[in-house]
Each structure stands twice: as C-alpha cells, then as structure tokens.
Short mmCIF file of C-alpha atoms in Angstrom, two decimals:
data_model
loop_
_atom_site.label_atom_id
_atom_site.label_comp_id
_atom_site.label_asym_id
_atom_site.label_seq_id
_atom_site.Cartn_x
_atom_site.Cartn_y
_atom_site.Cartn_z
CA MET A 1 137.74 61.24 123.97
CA ILE A 2 135.80 63.81 125.96
CA CYS A 3 135.60 67.28 124.48
CA GLN A 4 134.28 69.95 126.81
CA LYS A 5 133.80 73.65 126.19
CA ILE A 6 135.17 75.33 129.31
CA TYR A 7 134.81 78.97 128.35
CA SER A 8 132.85 80.95 125.81
CA ASP A 9 132.31 84.58 124.93
CA VAL A 10 131.47 86.35 121.68
CA LYS A 11 135.09 86.42 120.52
CA HIS A 12 136.46 83.05 121.53
CA GLN A 13 135.97 79.68 123.19
CA TRP A 14 138.22 77.33 125.15
CA PHE A 15 137.95 73.54 124.82
CA VAL A 16 139.54 70.72 126.76
CA PHE A 17 140.06 67.26 125.25
CA GLY A 18 140.90 64.28 127.41
CA ARG A 19 139.86 61.18 129.31
CA ASP A 20 140.24 59.11 126.16
CA PRO A 21 138.81 55.64 126.92
CA SER A 22 140.47 54.16 123.81
CA LYS A 23 143.98 55.12 124.83
CA PRO A 24 146.41 52.26 125.61
CA ASN A 25 146.47 51.54 129.36
CA LYS A 26 150.10 52.29 130.07
CA ILE A 27 150.00 55.72 128.46
CA ILE A 28 149.55 58.58 130.91
CA ASP A 29 146.25 60.41 130.48
CA THR A 30 146.64 63.93 129.14
CA ASN A 31 144.52 67.03 128.66
CA GLN A 32 144.74 68.90 125.39
CA TYR A 33 143.39 72.42 125.01
CA MET A 34 142.17 74.50 122.10
CA ILE A 35 141.13 78.12 121.70
CA LYS A 36 138.74 78.82 118.86
CA THR A 37 138.33 82.34 117.51
CA SER A 38 136.26 83.56 114.56
CA LYS A 39 138.83 82.51 111.95
CA ASN A 40 141.55 80.63 113.75
CA ALA A 41 142.24 77.93 116.26
CA PHE A 42 145.13 77.54 118.68
CA LEU A 43 145.94 73.97 119.70
CA MET A 44 147.87 73.60 122.95
CA ASP A 45 149.97 70.56 123.90
CA PRO A 46 148.31 68.37 121.24
CA GLY A 47 149.56 65.18 122.86
CA GLY A 48 151.44 62.03 122.03
CA ILE A 49 151.50 60.11 118.79
CA GLU A 50 148.93 57.64 120.11
CA LEU A 51 146.44 60.47 120.59
CA PHE A 52 146.62 61.86 117.07
CA ALA A 53 143.55 60.05 115.67
CA PRO A 54 141.26 60.58 118.70
CA MET A 55 142.30 64.25 118.83
CA LEU A 56 141.68 64.74 115.13
CA ALA A 57 138.28 63.09 115.41
CA SER A 58 137.37 65.34 118.35
CA ILE A 59 138.63 68.52 116.72
CA VAL A 60 136.59 68.11 113.51
CA LYS A 61 133.50 67.99 115.68
CA GLU A 62 134.22 71.62 116.61
CA ILE A 63 136.13 73.25 113.75
CA PRO A 64 137.32 72.54 110.21
CA LEU A 65 140.91 71.29 110.27
CA GLU A 66 142.32 74.18 108.24
CA GLN A 67 141.27 76.57 111.02
CA ILE A 68 144.21 75.37 113.12
CA LYS A 69 146.92 77.87 112.29
CA HIS A 70 148.72 77.85 115.63
CA VAL A 71 150.05 74.97 117.68
CA PHE A 72 151.74 75.34 121.05
CA ALA A 73 154.06 72.99 122.91
CA SER A 74 154.72 73.97 126.52
CA HIS A 75 157.88 71.87 126.45
CA GLN A 76 159.46 68.95 124.63
CA ASP A 77 158.06 65.85 126.35
CA PRO A 78 156.56 63.03 124.23
CA ASP A 79 153.16 63.22 125.93
CA ILE A 80 153.06 66.90 124.97
CA ILE A 81 154.05 66.82 121.33
CA SER A 82 155.26 63.47 119.96
CA SER A 83 152.30 63.69 117.55
CA LEU A 84 154.10 66.60 115.87
CA GLY A 85 155.26 64.49 112.90
CA LEU A 86 151.65 63.63 112.07
CA TRP A 87 150.23 67.14 112.63
CA ASP A 88 153.03 68.37 110.43
CA LYS A 89 151.59 66.31 107.57
CA ALA A 90 147.93 67.05 108.31
CA LEU A 91 148.09 70.83 108.86
CA THR A 92 148.89 72.76 105.73
CA ASP A 93 149.43 76.24 107.17
CA ALA A 94 150.38 76.18 110.82
CA THR A 95 153.08 77.56 113.09
CA LEU A 96 154.42 75.78 116.14
CA PHE A 97 155.10 78.02 119.14
CA ALA A 98 157.44 76.35 121.59
CA PRO A 99 160.38 77.21 123.87
CA ARG A 100 163.20 78.39 121.65
CA ILE A 101 165.74 76.16 123.35
CA TRP A 102 163.84 73.03 122.31
CA GLU A 103 163.66 73.62 118.55
CA GLY A 104 166.47 71.23 117.64
CA PHE A 105 164.99 68.57 119.92
CA LEU A 106 161.37 68.97 118.78
CA ARG A 107 162.39 68.54 115.15
CA HIS A 108 163.30 64.94 116.02
CA PHE A 109 159.55 64.27 116.05
CA GLY A 110 159.46 65.30 112.37
CA MET A 111 158.69 68.80 111.21
CA GLU A 112 158.98 69.75 107.55
CA THR A 113 155.83 71.69 106.70
CA MET A 114 155.05 73.51 109.90
CA LYS A 115 156.78 76.80 110.65
CA PHE A 116 158.56 77.18 113.99
CA LYS A 117 158.37 80.23 116.22
CA GLY A 118 160.70 79.89 119.18
CA ILE A 119 159.45 81.56 122.36
CA PRO A 120 162.29 83.48 124.03
CA ASP A 121 163.10 82.71 127.67
CA GLU A 122 161.43 85.88 128.91
CA GLY A 123 158.10 84.95 127.27
CA ASP A 124 156.09 86.50 124.47
CA LYS A 125 152.62 87.52 123.30
CA LEU A 126 150.43 86.23 120.54
CA ASN A 127 147.40 88.00 119.12
CA ILE A 128 144.82 85.77 117.47
CA ASP A 129 141.81 87.64 116.06
CA GLY A 130 142.03 90.23 118.82
CA ILE A 131 142.66 87.75 121.62
CA GLN A 132 145.93 88.68 123.28
CA LEU A 133 147.58 85.57 124.68
CA GLN A 134 150.68 85.58 126.86
CA PHE A 135 153.38 82.94 127.03
CA ILE A 136 154.31 82.94 130.72
CA PRO A 137 157.75 81.55 131.59
CA ALA A 138 157.57 78.44 133.78
CA HIS A 139 161.12 77.20 133.34
CA TYR A 140 162.15 74.19 135.44
CA LEU A 141 158.48 73.45 136.13
CA HIS A 142 159.29 70.89 135.10
CA SER A 143 161.22 71.28 131.87
CA SER A 144 164.22 73.60 131.65
CA GLY A 145 162.46 75.45 128.83
CA ASN A 146 158.77 75.67 129.71
CA PHE A 147 155.84 78.03 129.18
CA ASN A 148 152.23 78.46 130.28
CA VAL A 149 149.59 80.19 128.20
CA TYR A 150 147.60 82.96 129.85
CA ASP A 151 144.44 84.41 128.40
CA PRO A 152 143.67 87.65 130.34
CA GLU A 153 140.27 88.01 128.75
CA ALA A 154 139.01 84.55 129.72
CA LYS A 155 141.20 84.62 132.86
CA ILE A 156 142.46 81.14 132.06
CA LEU A 157 145.97 79.87 132.69
CA MET A 158 147.00 76.74 130.77
CA SER A 159 149.61 75.61 133.25
CA GLY A 160 151.17 72.58 131.55
CA ASP A 161 152.53 70.14 134.10
CA ILE A 162 151.97 72.55 137.00
CA GLY A 163 148.89 71.35 138.86
CA ALA A 164 149.08 67.94 137.22
CA ALA A 165 147.57 64.96 138.99
CA ILE A 166 148.02 61.27 138.37
CA GLU A 167 144.68 59.55 138.74
CA PRO A 168 142.36 57.15 136.90
CA VAL A 169 141.27 57.97 133.36
CA ASP A 170 137.64 58.36 134.42
CA ALA A 171 138.37 61.09 137.00
CA PRO A 172 136.17 64.20 136.80
CA MET A 173 137.46 67.10 134.72
CA GLU A 174 137.24 69.62 137.57
CA VAL A 175 138.69 69.67 141.09
CA GLU A 176 135.82 69.51 143.56
CA ASP A 177 137.47 68.82 146.93
CA PHE A 178 140.90 70.45 146.89
CA ASP A 179 142.20 68.74 150.05
CA ALA A 180 141.20 65.32 148.76
CA HIS A 181 142.85 66.11 145.42
CA CYS A 182 146.27 66.92 146.94
CA LYS A 183 147.21 63.26 147.29
CA PHE A 184 147.02 62.87 143.50
CA MET A 185 149.35 65.84 142.95
CA GLU A 186 151.95 65.64 145.69
CA GLY A 187 154.14 62.81 144.38
CA PHE A 188 154.12 64.19 140.88
CA HIS A 189 155.17 67.68 141.92
CA ARG A 190 157.79 66.55 144.40
CA ARG A 191 159.39 64.29 141.80
CA TRP A 192 158.94 66.15 138.51
CA MET A 193 159.49 69.72 139.66
CA PRO A 194 163.20 70.10 140.33
CA SER A 195 163.58 73.64 141.69
CA ASN A 196 162.14 75.37 144.73
CA THR A 197 163.58 78.66 143.48
CA ALA A 198 161.81 78.33 140.12
CA LYS A 199 158.61 77.29 141.88
CA SER A 200 158.58 80.28 144.28
CA ASN A 201 159.38 82.68 141.46
CA TRP A 202 156.53 81.26 139.35
CA VAL A 203 154.05 81.40 142.27
CA GLU A 204 154.96 85.01 142.90
CA ARG A 205 154.43 86.03 139.27
CA VAL A 206 151.30 83.99 138.68
CA SER A 207 149.68 85.17 141.94
CA LYS A 208 149.50 88.64 140.39
CA LEU A 209 147.41 87.39 137.46
CA GLU A 210 143.64 87.24 137.51
CA ILE A 211 142.88 83.55 137.11
CA ASP A 212 139.43 82.00 137.15
CA MET A 213 140.57 78.69 135.77
CA MET A 214 143.93 76.91 135.90
CA CYS A 215 144.19 74.12 133.36
CA PRO A 216 146.93 71.52 133.77
CA GLN A 217 148.01 68.98 131.15
CA HIS A 218 147.22 66.01 133.44
CA GLY A 219 144.44 65.67 135.97
CA ARG A 220 141.74 68.18 136.76
CA ILE A 221 141.03 71.85 136.12
CA PHE A 222 141.15 74.23 139.10
CA THR A 223 138.37 76.79 139.24
CA GLY A 224 137.49 79.70 141.52
CA ASP A 225 139.10 79.60 144.96
CA ASN A 226 140.83 76.32 144.18
CA VAL A 227 143.28 78.26 142.01
CA LYS A 228 144.39 80.28 145.03
CA ARG A 229 144.43 77.12 147.16
CA PHE A 230 146.69 75.44 144.63
CA LEU A 231 149.12 78.38 144.55
CA GLU A 232 149.36 78.36 148.38
CA TRP A 233 149.77 74.58 148.48
CA PHE A 234 152.42 74.61 145.76
CA ASP A 235 154.31 77.48 147.40
CA LYS A 236 154.69 75.45 150.59
CA LEU A 237 155.54 72.16 148.89
CA GLU A 238 159.17 71.11 148.99
CA VAL A 239 159.91 70.05 145.42
CA GLY A 240 162.85 68.22 143.90
CA SER A 241 162.94 66.10 147.02
CA ALA A 242 161.18 62.86 146.10
CA ALA A 243 164.37 61.13 144.96
CA ILE A 244 166.05 61.78 148.34
CA SER A 245 163.25 60.35 150.44
CA MET B 1 164.93 42.96 93.12
CA LYS B 2 162.16 42.85 95.70
CA LYS B 3 159.20 45.23 95.61
CA ASN B 4 159.99 48.47 97.40
CA THR B 5 158.11 49.61 100.43
CA GLY B 6 159.16 52.32 102.85
CA LYS B 7 158.99 49.90 105.75
CA ASP B 8 161.30 47.34 104.05
CA PHE B 9 163.83 49.92 102.97
CA PHE B 10 163.88 51.63 106.33
CA ILE B 11 165.70 48.49 107.50
CA ILE B 12 167.40 47.44 104.24
CA SER B 13 169.04 50.77 103.49
CA ALA B 14 170.35 51.01 107.05
CA ALA B 15 171.79 47.49 106.68
CA VAL B 16 173.32 48.40 103.29
CA ALA B 17 174.88 51.49 104.88
CA GLY B 18 176.31 49.24 107.60
CA GLU B 19 177.82 46.80 105.06
CA LEU B 20 179.29 49.61 102.97
CA PHE B 21 180.77 51.29 106.01
CA GLN B 22 182.61 48.02 106.71
CA ALA B 23 183.66 47.83 103.04
CA MET B 24 185.11 51.35 103.21
CA ARG B 25 187.24 50.41 106.20
CA VAL B 26 188.59 47.40 104.33
CA ALA B 27 189.28 49.57 101.25
CA GLU B 28 191.41 51.76 103.50
CA LYS B 29 193.37 48.63 104.46
CA ILE B 30 193.99 47.86 100.76
CA ALA B 31 195.23 51.40 100.21
CA LEU B 32 197.68 51.01 103.08
CA ALA B 33 198.81 47.53 102.02
CA SER B 34 199.34 48.57 98.40
CA SER B 35 201.31 51.60 99.52
CA ASN B 36 203.55 49.38 101.68
CA ALA B 37 203.85 46.91 98.81
CA GLY B 38 204.88 49.73 96.45
CA VAL B 39 207.74 50.74 98.76
CA LEU B 40 208.84 47.12 99.11
CA ALA B 41 208.71 46.58 95.35
CA PHE B 42 210.86 49.67 94.83
CA ARG B 43 213.45 48.32 97.26
CA ALA B 44 213.29 44.88 95.67
CA GLY B 45 214.38 46.43 92.38
CA GLU B 46 214.23 45.00 88.85
CA ARG B 47 212.88 41.56 89.72
CA ALA B 48 209.83 43.01 91.49
CA ALA B 49 209.14 45.60 88.79
CA GLY B 50 205.94 43.78 87.75
CA PHE B 51 204.67 43.86 91.31
CA GLY B 52 205.52 47.54 91.56
CA ALA B 53 203.45 48.33 88.48
CA LEU B 54 200.48 46.48 89.93
CA THR B 55 200.57 48.31 93.24
CA GLY B 56 199.84 51.56 91.41
CA PHE B 57 196.71 49.98 89.94
CA LEU B 58 195.75 48.64 93.33
CA ALA B 59 196.16 51.99 95.02
CA GLU B 60 193.99 53.60 92.36
CA LEU B 61 191.45 50.80 92.60
CA SER B 62 191.23 50.96 96.38
CA LYS B 63 190.73 54.72 96.17
CA LYS B 64 187.96 54.23 93.62
CA THR B 65 186.41 51.46 95.73
CA GLY B 66 186.45 53.72 98.77
CA THR B 67 184.86 56.57 96.84
CA MET B 68 182.19 54.29 95.36
CA ALA B 69 181.47 52.70 98.73
CA ASN B 70 181.18 56.13 100.31
CA GLY B 71 178.75 57.24 97.57
CA ILE B 72 176.64 54.14 98.08
CA ASN B 73 176.74 54.62 101.82
CA GLN B 74 175.49 58.21 101.46
CA ARG B 75 172.67 57.11 99.15
CA ALA B 76 171.68 54.32 101.56
CA ILE B 77 171.47 56.82 104.42
CA LYS B 78 169.34 59.14 102.25
CA ILE B 79 167.01 56.23 101.42
CA SER B 80 166.76 55.34 105.09
CA GLN B 81 165.73 58.93 105.87
CA MET B 82 163.19 58.89 103.02
CA SER B 83 161.84 55.60 104.38
CA SER B 84 161.31 56.97 107.86
CA ASN B 85 159.49 59.95 106.34
CA PHE B 86 157.35 57.47 104.40
CA LEU B 87 156.45 55.62 107.56
CA ARG B 88 155.32 58.88 109.17
CA THR B 89 153.33 59.88 106.10
CA ASP B 90 151.83 56.43 105.83
CA SER B 91 150.85 56.52 109.49
CA THR B 92 149.23 59.96 109.02
CA ILE B 93 147.24 58.73 106.00
CA LYS B 94 146.05 55.60 107.82
CA GLN B 95 145.04 57.54 110.93
CA MET B 96 143.23 60.22 108.91
CA GLN B 97 141.39 57.52 106.96
CA LYS B 98 140.43 55.89 110.26
CA VAL B 99 139.08 59.20 111.57
CA MET B 100 137.09 59.69 108.34
CA ARG B 101 135.50 56.27 108.89
CA ASP B 102 134.98 56.50 112.66
CA ALA B 103 133.89 60.14 112.88
CA LYS B 104 131.99 60.35 109.63
CA ASP B 105 129.15 62.25 111.31
CA ALA B 106 131.40 64.98 112.72
CA PRO B 107 130.28 68.37 111.38
CA TYR B 108 133.66 69.25 109.88
CA ILE B 109 134.81 65.77 108.82
CA ASP B 110 134.95 66.91 105.17
CA SER B 111 137.76 69.29 106.07
CA LEU B 112 140.06 66.26 106.26
CA GLN B 113 139.45 65.32 102.62
CA MET B 114 141.70 67.90 100.95
CA PRO B 115 144.69 67.58 103.31
CA LEU B 116 144.43 63.81 102.94
CA GLU B 117 144.43 64.03 99.14
CA ASN B 118 147.40 66.42 99.26
CA ILE B 119 149.34 64.03 101.46
CA GLN B 120 148.51 61.11 99.16
CA GLU B 121 149.59 63.04 96.05
CA SER B 122 152.82 64.14 97.65
CA THR B 123 153.44 60.57 98.79
CA ALA B 124 152.96 59.30 95.23
CA ARG B 125 155.56 61.81 93.99
CA GLU B 126 157.93 60.85 96.79
CA GLN B 127 157.42 57.16 95.96
CA ILE B 128 158.73 57.77 92.41
CA LEU B 129 161.82 59.54 93.75
CA PHE B 130 162.25 56.83 96.34
CA ASN B 131 162.13 54.05 93.72
CA GLN B 132 164.67 55.93 91.60
CA GLU B 133 167.02 56.21 94.54
CA VAL B 134 166.66 52.52 95.37
CA ASN B 135 167.35 51.54 91.73
CA LYS B 136 170.42 53.78 91.70
CA LEU B 137 171.63 52.21 94.92
CA TYR B 138 171.26 48.73 93.46
CA SER B 139 173.10 49.74 90.25
CA GLN B 140 175.90 51.32 92.27
CA LEU B 141 176.34 48.10 94.22
CA LEU B 142 176.54 46.10 90.96
CA ASP B 143 179.13 48.57 89.60
CA LEU B 144 181.17 48.21 92.75
CA LYS B 145 181.03 44.45 92.44
CA LYS B 146 182.44 44.72 88.89
CA GLU B 147 185.29 46.91 90.14
CA LEU B 148 186.05 44.30 92.75
CA GLU B 149 186.47 41.65 90.06
CA SER B 150 189.36 43.76 88.70
CA ALA B 151 190.78 44.15 92.19
CA LYS B 152 190.71 40.40 92.71
CA ILE B 153 192.49 39.73 89.39
CA ILE B 154 195.18 42.29 90.19
CA ALA B 155 195.57 40.85 93.67
CA THR B 156 196.09 37.36 92.17
CA MET B 157 198.58 38.75 89.65
CA SER B 158 200.43 40.44 92.52
CA LEU B 159 200.71 37.08 94.22
CA VAL B 160 202.33 35.62 91.07
CA GLU B 161 204.60 38.63 90.68
CA SER B 162 205.71 38.43 94.31
CA SER B 163 207.08 34.95 93.69
CA GLN B 164 209.43 36.43 91.07
CA ALA B 165 211.13 38.74 93.57
CA ASP B 166 214.47 38.08 95.27
CA LYS B 167 214.30 35.81 98.29
CA GLU B 168 214.98 38.73 100.64
CA TYR B 169 211.77 40.48 99.63
CA ARG B 170 209.65 37.57 98.47
CA ALA B 171 208.01 36.72 101.78
CA ALA B 172 207.10 40.31 102.56
CA LEU B 173 205.73 40.95 99.07
CA THR B 174 203.75 37.70 99.17
CA ASP B 175 202.37 38.64 102.58
CA ASN B 176 201.24 41.99 101.19
CA ALA B 177 199.71 40.38 98.12
CA VAL B 178 197.78 37.94 100.33
CA LYS B 179 196.55 40.78 102.53
CA ILE B 180 195.35 42.69 99.48
CA SER B 181 193.65 39.59 98.07
CA ASP B 182 191.93 38.85 101.39
CA ALA B 183 190.78 42.46 101.72
CA ALA B 184 189.28 42.43 98.23
CA LYS B 185 187.40 39.25 99.14
CA GLN B 186 186.17 40.86 102.35
CA ILE B 187 184.85 43.87 100.45
CA GLU B 188 183.17 41.54 97.99
CA THR B 189 181.48 39.71 100.88
CA HIS B 190 180.12 43.02 102.24
CA VAL B 191 178.88 44.03 98.79
CA ASP B 192 177.29 40.58 98.28
CA ASN B 193 175.62 40.88 101.69
CA ALA B 194 174.27 44.28 100.66
CA LEU B 195 173.00 42.95 97.32
CA ALA B 196 171.39 39.97 99.06
CA LEU B 197 169.25 42.38 101.10
CA PHE B 198 167.45 43.36 97.88
CA ARG B 199 166.39 39.79 97.04
#
C-alpha cells in the first residue's frame, strides 16, 4: 500500500494511504487519510475489513499505534469502516467520530472498546493538539448522514465520496488533466449522489472555504485550480439521474 | 463432547438455539393438550380420575420443559454471540501477527506488541468463560433430556388411563394422550439433535 505525505508543517502532517496492490481484485480501491500531530493521530475512513492489515503495516511506518486516539467515519459504508471491529480490538484508547444517525448501524461492525462520538447533523469541531478540524455536513452526498473533514490551517478538505473516481488501482494519486479525469467521475456521481438540492447546497458552502487540496475516498486528489474546476463541474452535473437513463 | 473452538460453536450454538426454539413450540402444544385433557377428564368423572391426576403433572412438566428450553435457548444465543466476538478477536490477532512478520522493519512495529498481548490475554480469559458456558449448555440439555423421560412415562400412563374411561370420552382422551406422547417424542428428537451437535 502506498503511503504518501501530502502536507506538512511544524504542527501537523497529512498522509494518504491507498493503491494497495495486494487488495483482492473485486474490492473497490479506497484512499485512507491520517493527520499526525505532536502527540495524536486522526485516522479518517480507515477502510474495509480486507484493508486492516495493509493499513496497520503502513501506519506503523509513520507513528506508533497508540498515537491513534481519533478515528473518523464519513458515513456507514463497508469500504469506509467495516474494519471497525478489528480497530476496536487493536486500539486501546480511541474515539470514533461519525454521523450520529449511524451509531446503531456502525455498531454492527463490532465496537466494544472504542468510544463513540456522534457528529450532529449541523456539523462539529475537533481540536487535536491545537489543530482545529471541522466536520462539514455533506448529507446525501451520498449517504443520508455524511460529513467531510476540513482543516483550515492546511486548507485541505477530506471530501469522502465527493470527487470520487473509479479507475485502475495503479492510477496516479493526483489529478493532472481535469477534463480527462471527468470520465472517471461522471458515472459515479450521477449514480451515487441522489440529490441535486444537497449537491448545490454543499457546493455553495464549500466554495466559501479556502481549499488547496480536496481529497476524496476513491480516485485522485484535486489540487490548486482543479478544486475550483471540480466544484464548477459538480455544480452543473445532474445527479440522481443515472438510474433513469 | 468435542473440543471447543469459537468457529465451531458459532454454528453449533445457533443450531442448538434453532432446535430448542422448535422444542419450545412443541412444549406449548403439550401444555394446550394437557389442559384440554384435564377438562375432558373432569367431564368424564370418576372413571377418568387417574387421567385427570396425570394431566396436572403433564401441565407442570410442559411448563418446566418450556422454561428449561427457553433457558437453554438463551444460553445458546449468548454462546453464539461470544463465538462471533471470538472470530473477530482471532482475526485481529492473526492479522496483527501477519503485520509483525511482514512489516518487521517498520520504525514503530514494536508498538503492536503490547496491544497484541492485551488482546491475547483477554481472549484467554474469554475462552475460560466461553468453555464454562458451553459446558453449562451441554449439562442443561442433559437435564432436559432427563425431564423428558418423565414426560414420556406420564404420557404412556395417560394412554393406559384413557382406556379406563367411559366409552363416550375414551376416544377423545386417548387422542389427547397420543398427542401428548407424540409431542414429548418430538421434543426429545430436538434435544437429541442438539446434543448430537456436540459430538
């Protein structure tokens, strides 16, 4: 599994994990993210049960395991968090931050040790060693209870399934040619995103944020002007329509 | 009794719960049949007095059988839940051990050692509790089987007693006695099926 540091300053670093060559073929490729601060680590969308071992192996290359005190699940899907039952055993002092409405569902993956902090619909903030993170509501994009993580200091938005692309496991980690990349995103967004209203509302809110990097859970990271290009493209895209056509 | 593993008992305890659920339904039938038989025996008067006395025992026995079966069923479900937890723990241990082998040069690989030892210790404690629960389940099934021996004897005696009743009531009482006897045998079959899962 590739582990790449995508941001670094004196207080914290961002890592992306993905493009796992050992993953079974029929499992969708996913990106996992981690923020490392001086004393803590924040693991975002840690992935499916099949990814537990490769993720663990990649993480201990960067931090000691006990540093992970915070885990985040943007929503309840298996590719996001079906590894929960195993992390629950491996992490001795961690809290899972996830949409409040999904608690009863997420516990089906097995959660006895980990604490649960439900994120209210309107969003929330989390301070880790002076890094103020924001849970940005992204409901119905695609899940009915769904959040992004925004780091105003690094200007990074972890956007979950928004901006996702379905492409081969060896695809580059960063979007280079936005127009060429659209074909990998269109079908996914038209089919998985059910609400134009939710989409427009999200685009409007997120457009006001300063974003240097938008990091989806599948596909490639958007940097620089490609973030703005994505927001414009997504705003115009008719979603929830794939099933009709 | 076979050696216990979480994986085996994940399936076995669910199957035992299934058998005992069926047994409870049959026990309810016995309760109903013995209640009907009691009313019939009362109507049949002096000559069915022996049958009447037995129906009281049967009603009590069916109630006890139902309670025991329910207790066993609850324990089997608990064991099934413990088993699934075992499978998850076992999977975590195996995957962490794999990471410790495959990523032995990772700078923080040693940080896995303590959590792994904690999981293994907690699993060992859980294994003791798990074995105790499985042994209790097995004992409860044997106890239930003993109770069913009494039920079968009483059912046979009811059949004899029904033949003593007046002609008007004889057929109905015999029919009830046969139903009770058949139901007891059915419960025994479910309990035997459950016990067989342990061998």
